[in-house]
Amino acid sequence: MARQTFQEATVAAIAHEMRRDRNVFIMGEDIGAFGGPLHSCKGLWDEFGAQGRVIDTPISEGGFVGAGVGAALAGKRPIVDLMFLEFMGLVIHQFGLDGGAMHYYSDGKAKVPLVVRAKYGVGPFHGHAYDFHSWLLNVPGVKVVAPATPSDAKGLMAASIRDDNPVLFMEHMGLYHAGREEVPEGEYVIPLGKADVKRRGRDVTIVASALMTKRALAAADILAQDGIEAEVVDLRTLAPLDEETVLESVARTGRLVVACEAVKSGGSASEVAALVVEKGFAHLKAPIARVAPPNVPVPFHRELEKLYLPDAGRIAEAARAAAAA
Amino acid sequence: MTQSNETLLDLYRLMVVTREVDLAVSEIDGHWHGCDGEEAVVAAAYMGLRDGDTVAPHYRGSLVAAYARGADLARLFAGIMGKATSYNRGRYRSDICGPPEFGVIGLYSGALGPPLSYATGAALAAKLDGTDAVAMAVFGDGSSSRGDCHEAMNFAASLKLPVVFLCQNNQVAISTPSRDRVAGTVADRALGYGMPGVQVDGNDAVAMVDAVAEARARARRGEGPSLIEGLTYRARGHFVSDAADPRPRDEVEAWRARNPIRLFRDRLAGDGVADTAHLDAIDAEVRDQVAAAMAQAQTDPEPGADVLGADDVYA
Ligand SMILES: Cc1ncc(C[n+]2csc(CCOP(=O)(O)OP(=O)(O)O)c2C)c(N)n1
């Protein structure tokens, strides 16, 4: 075990995979000797730079994500550091519409083992906060991963690199340098598409991911003081969704709150809610609550930002209402 | 082109504003992307525009662009803190996004590149309306690698739109030297698009303002876009608290020695445009103005919950 931050654990997984498989390489802006904004690639240049496997790119997102798709088609396993998730808007065509379709449209002959990493999230870095992952849930063929802890970041990054599909790996800036935990050393792989029950409880299920998982766990502490036992299901992978774990939990609790950092309209929380309505309706004892930001762009002033983003109090409140219904 | 003494002194004043804004904001915002060393390019880009013109400034210098178009400095500073008195009441940051009511197109997400097309669109509107308005499309050397930059240039040149493309080439993008990741020179690209392109000493204020004036005049005459590359240097880190500036110290020092404000001051005094007492008076007046605006902004109120405006997204 090593005590690592989210950022360190993520980079450790990348380094491990780069040692293991020479087809893995990484490219992005300022990731070479500089080490990447917010240290996103710290240490990789020293170990792999001389091999030409850590590549500084021009500010040409469409070009280098497209080149990532092309290199993946040619047998490489590229990792692209997109820097910030808001730039997904510039590359959704290459990454999603084309990259996600190639395997299916070629009847299995093409595959695109590409990881795009991106920082996002309301947090200490005041800007580039947009959480746009929900868009990609509407694009067949891509996977979306959003870890909540350093260990999960490590295991999920390893699995993302080994996966044969385009994967978006989301790195929340509010979790990035926010404390260390024990992370398994060496080989550590967490399968994609599997949720993790981060806390057991019988009264209400709270489904979340990334920073919202942390806040859901804090909400569960608040609820415990009132004698309400919340179960926290951390999705870890938003696409494909682990339907089984969500449905199994709701079957026991009968109550569902979904916390999400993406805006409510068209957000991934709606997908979880729809799943439970469709396949778990008989178990529901209360209306489903979605706790998510209002339908506005992330506001700038810190107080507005706080009003925008769900906190533990608001998640607890929704869970309390569900439990009382 | 010869500029009037009045224009030259306006230019000097705007350069000093650029510097004083930098110093003032650096004290309250560690994330401020300053213009130290780039004042000549910034001031020349945004000076002397007319009503009806549009600017899509490079983010570094955006606040000065808004000020030059007539926005109030205290309200712009308020926007750096997200105060209720800012032009958008705290909803968005004024350091990279100026108020559109002054003909400024900012970064509405954090992505570099798209505003260059928005400027081109403003020029298209001017052409459709038959006015002689122009649009300034300003970008960094790093941003010149964005597809949007190439697309905007080809679009503007093929439709002969009144755009002035101006590259604020400070020779680095975060940590990446332009010599490593910008192939060829930016100015030379103009040839490929069939428009005039010049590389100008970006620390020479007069050369910069001359080049901008010529390109604007050409655009106003309906002769289409031009490209100016102002070669300058980022004298400090990427942002104020950026500790990791990997550039060679002697290179940084050599460029700092060519500070554009100092060079311009010497020239104005040497050419007899103004004596040093006059220039000192401008400096002092600007310093007071900036200090007063900052003091005002700092005591301004924070936004209330109503500003979140969950029902305000649609026009
Ligand atoms: C499309 C896009 N890619 C990356 C970034 C992140 N980023 C912010 S500033 C910057 C450097 C820009 O370099 P340049 O255009 O030369 O401007 P400078 O900072 O040197 O003034 C980068 C890469 C961004 N904001 N937008």
XYZ file of C-alpha atoms in Angstrom, chain A residues 92-324:
233
model
C -17.090 15.052 -29.183
C -17.187 14.240 -32.856
C -13.830 12.510 -33.014
C -14.091 10.892 -29.594
C -17.773 10.055 -29.436
C -19.592 10.141 -32.727
C -16.819 8.555 -34.765
C -14.752 6.818 -32.086
C -17.791 5.310 -30.429
C -19.306 4.061 -33.686
C -16.291 2.477 -35.348
C -16.468 -0.907 -33.656
C -20.164 -1.366 -34.350
C -20.208 0.051 -37.879
C -17.213 -2.041 -38.928
C -19.016 -5.127 -37.661
C -16.335 -5.613 -35.047
C -13.319 -5.181 -37.312
C -12.211 -1.843 -35.910
C -11.609 -1.015 -32.283
C -10.650 2.212 -30.585
C -8.803 1.609 -27.295
C -8.493 5.290 -26.419
C -8.638 6.955 -23.012
C -9.421 10.643 -22.790
C -8.681 12.025 -19.330
C -10.204 15.314 -18.283
C -10.303 17.481 -15.184
C -13.538 19.157 -14.194
C -15.688 19.983 -11.249
C -16.490 22.764 -8.868
C -13.567 22.983 -6.519
C -10.479 24.881 -5.498
C -9.532 25.590 -9.114
C -11.959 28.406 -9.826
C -12.879 27.735 -13.448
C -13.224 24.996 -16.054
C -15.762 23.387 -13.732
C -18.360 22.186 -16.226
C -19.488 18.602 -15.776
C -20.623 17.620 -19.256
C -20.467 13.823 -18.916
C -24.203 13.367 -19.462
C -23.899 14.227 -23.162
C -21.862 11.105 -23.692
C -24.533 8.860 -22.214
C -26.405 9.537 -25.413
C -23.501 8.387 -27.580
C -23.408 4.617 -28.074
C -20.001 2.975 -27.840
C -18.207 5.192 -25.344
C -17.605 4.491 -21.678
C -17.643 7.115 -18.965
C -15.716 6.658 -15.723
C -15.883 9.035 -12.742
C -13.972 7.808 -9.669
C -14.560 9.160 -6.176
C -11.438 7.995 -4.323
C -7.699 7.577 -4.978
C -7.920 3.764 -4.935
C -10.819 3.732 -7.339
C -8.972 6.184 -9.571
C -6.033 3.823 -9.744
C -7.999 0.670 -10.431
C -10.364 2.304 -12.878
C -7.583 4.033 -14.810
C -5.831 0.696 -15.293
C -9.076 -0.856 -16.527
C -9.759 2.125 -18.807
C -6.372 1.755 -20.491
C -6.932 -1.978 -20.991
C -10.427 -1.461 -22.348
C -10.874 -1.734 -26.125
C -13.343 1.163 -26.364
C -13.116 4.946 -26.149
C -13.253 5.779 -22.433
C -13.720 9.168 -20.842
C -11.895 9.191 -17.503
C -13.104 12.079 -15.354
C -10.825 13.649 -12.763
C -12.646 15.878 -10.297
C -10.569 18.877 -9.272
C -12.253 18.979 -5.875
C -10.925 15.467 -5.201
C -7.634 15.743 -7.067
C -5.325 16.870 -4.289
C -7.847 16.495 -1.460
C -6.072 14.131 0.864
C -4.335 10.782 0.669
C -5.525 7.267 1.322
C -3.980 3.822 1.203
C -3.838 2.694 -2.414
C -2.787 -0.811 -3.494
C 0.643 -0.829 -5.124
C 1.483 -2.427 -8.445
C -1.176 -4.248 -10.403
C -4.643 -3.059 -9.359
C -7.597 -3.199 -11.742
C -11.245 -2.434 -10.996
C -13.580 -3.634 -13.753
C -15.527 -0.950 -15.616
C -19.293 -1.072 -15.361
C -19.365 -2.114 -11.697
C -20.770 0.158 -9.013
C -19.498 0.043 -5.460
C -21.666 0.173 -2.369
C -19.621 2.595 -0.284
C -21.946 2.429 2.716
C -24.634 -0.059 3.645
C -28.037 1.073 4.892
C -31.609 -0.108 4.785
C -33.745 3.029 4.697
C -32.830 4.899 1.528
C -30.467 4.462 -1.426
C -28.343 7.417 -2.500
C -26.759 6.929 -5.925
C -23.839 9.206 -6.764
C -20.415 9.442 -8.365
C -17.182 11.394 -7.925
C -17.534 14.428 -5.601
C -21.210 13.652 -5.103
C -20.238 10.288 -3.612
C -18.155 12.086 -1.026
C -21.049 14.392 -0.282
C -23.528 11.516 -0.199
C -21.351 9.811 2.413
C -21.346 13.025 4.441
C -25.119 13.158 4.030
C -25.351 9.586 5.308
C -23.487 10.658 8.458
C -25.996 13.462 8.982
C -28.905 11.094 8.401
C -27.471 8.528 10.822
C -27.816 11.074 13.613
C -31.547 11.082 12.914
C -31.644 7.306 12.890
C -31.953 7.067 9.100
C -29.621 4.540 7.538
C -28.687 5.534 4.033
C -27.011 3.233 1.554
C -24.534 4.985 -0.739
C -24.050 3.453 -4.166
C -21.042 4.916 -5.953
C -21.580 4.309 -9.659
C -17.877 4.647 -10.547
C -18.773 3.999 -14.187
C -21.634 6.090 -15.586
C -21.681 4.303 -18.933
C -22.289 1.457 -19.046
C -24.444 1.734 -15.944
C -24.387 -1.049 -13.345
C -28.133 -1.630 -13.360
C -27.959 -4.673 -11.144
C -26.349 -2.995 -8.147
C -28.706 -0.009 -8.289
C -31.818 -2.168 -8.627
C -30.707 -4.569 -5.913
C -30.165 -1.686 -3.498
C -33.508 -0.055 -4.233
C -35.206 -3.424 -3.883
C -34.021 -3.427 -0.262
C -34.550 0.244 0.639
C -37.547 1.137 -1.517
C -36.339 4.705 -1.717
C -33.996 6.446 -4.153
C -32.157 9.744 -4.204
C -29.768 10.426 -7.096
C -27.098 13.091 -6.556
C -25.354 14.443 -9.619
C -23.025 17.331 -10.471
C -24.315 17.682 -14.041
C -27.339 19.962 -14.456
C -30.652 18.296 -13.869
C -32.184 18.596 -17.324
C -30.973 15.745 -19.466
C -28.458 14.769 -16.809
C -27.291 11.274 -15.979
C -29.351 11.328 -12.760
C -32.414 11.054 -14.965
C -31.020 7.893 -16.501
C -30.709 6.262 -13.079
C -34.205 7.402 -12.134
C -35.645 6.079 -15.386
C -33.934 2.730 -14.866
C -35.528 2.317 -11.450
C -38.954 3.423 -12.650
C -38.759 0.987 -15.528
C -37.338 -2.032 -13.767
C -37.808 -1.472 -10.035
C -41.102 0.370 -9.793
C -42.729 -2.274 -7.644
C -40.139 -1.713 -4.922
C -40.556 2.043 -4.672
C -42.211 3.350 -1.515
C -41.590 7.023 -2.265
C -41.076 9.300 -5.253
C -37.516 9.365 -6.603
C -35.588 12.577 -5.920
C -32.880 13.975 -8.167
C -30.488 16.360 -6.427
C -28.617 18.248 -9.117
C -27.686 21.802 -10.109
C -30.279 24.047 -11.713
C -30.303 24.432 -15.476
C -27.786 27.303 -15.656
C -24.099 27.433 -16.603
C -21.801 27.126 -13.551
C -21.917 30.580 -11.933
C -18.718 32.379 -10.953
C -19.094 33.956 -7.512
C -18.223 31.438 -4.792
C -21.548 31.905 -2.993
C -23.490 31.364 -6.221
C -21.350 28.327 -6.906
C -22.353 26.943 -3.492
C -26.011 27.516 -4.258
C -25.523 25.816 -7.588
C -23.832 22.625 -6.442
C -25.666 20.101 -4.232
C -24.069 19.738 -0.795
C -24.417 17.120 1.925
C -27.244 19.084 3.546
C -29.359 19.126 0.418
C -28.732 15.460 -0.293
C -29.649 14.594 3.311
C -32.794 16.689 3.088
C -33.952 14.855 -0.035
C -33.170 11.501 1.575
C -35.045 12.475 4.732
C -38.099 13.443 2.688
C -37.926 10.154 0.796
C -37.584 8.188 4.030
C -40.599 9.966 5.520
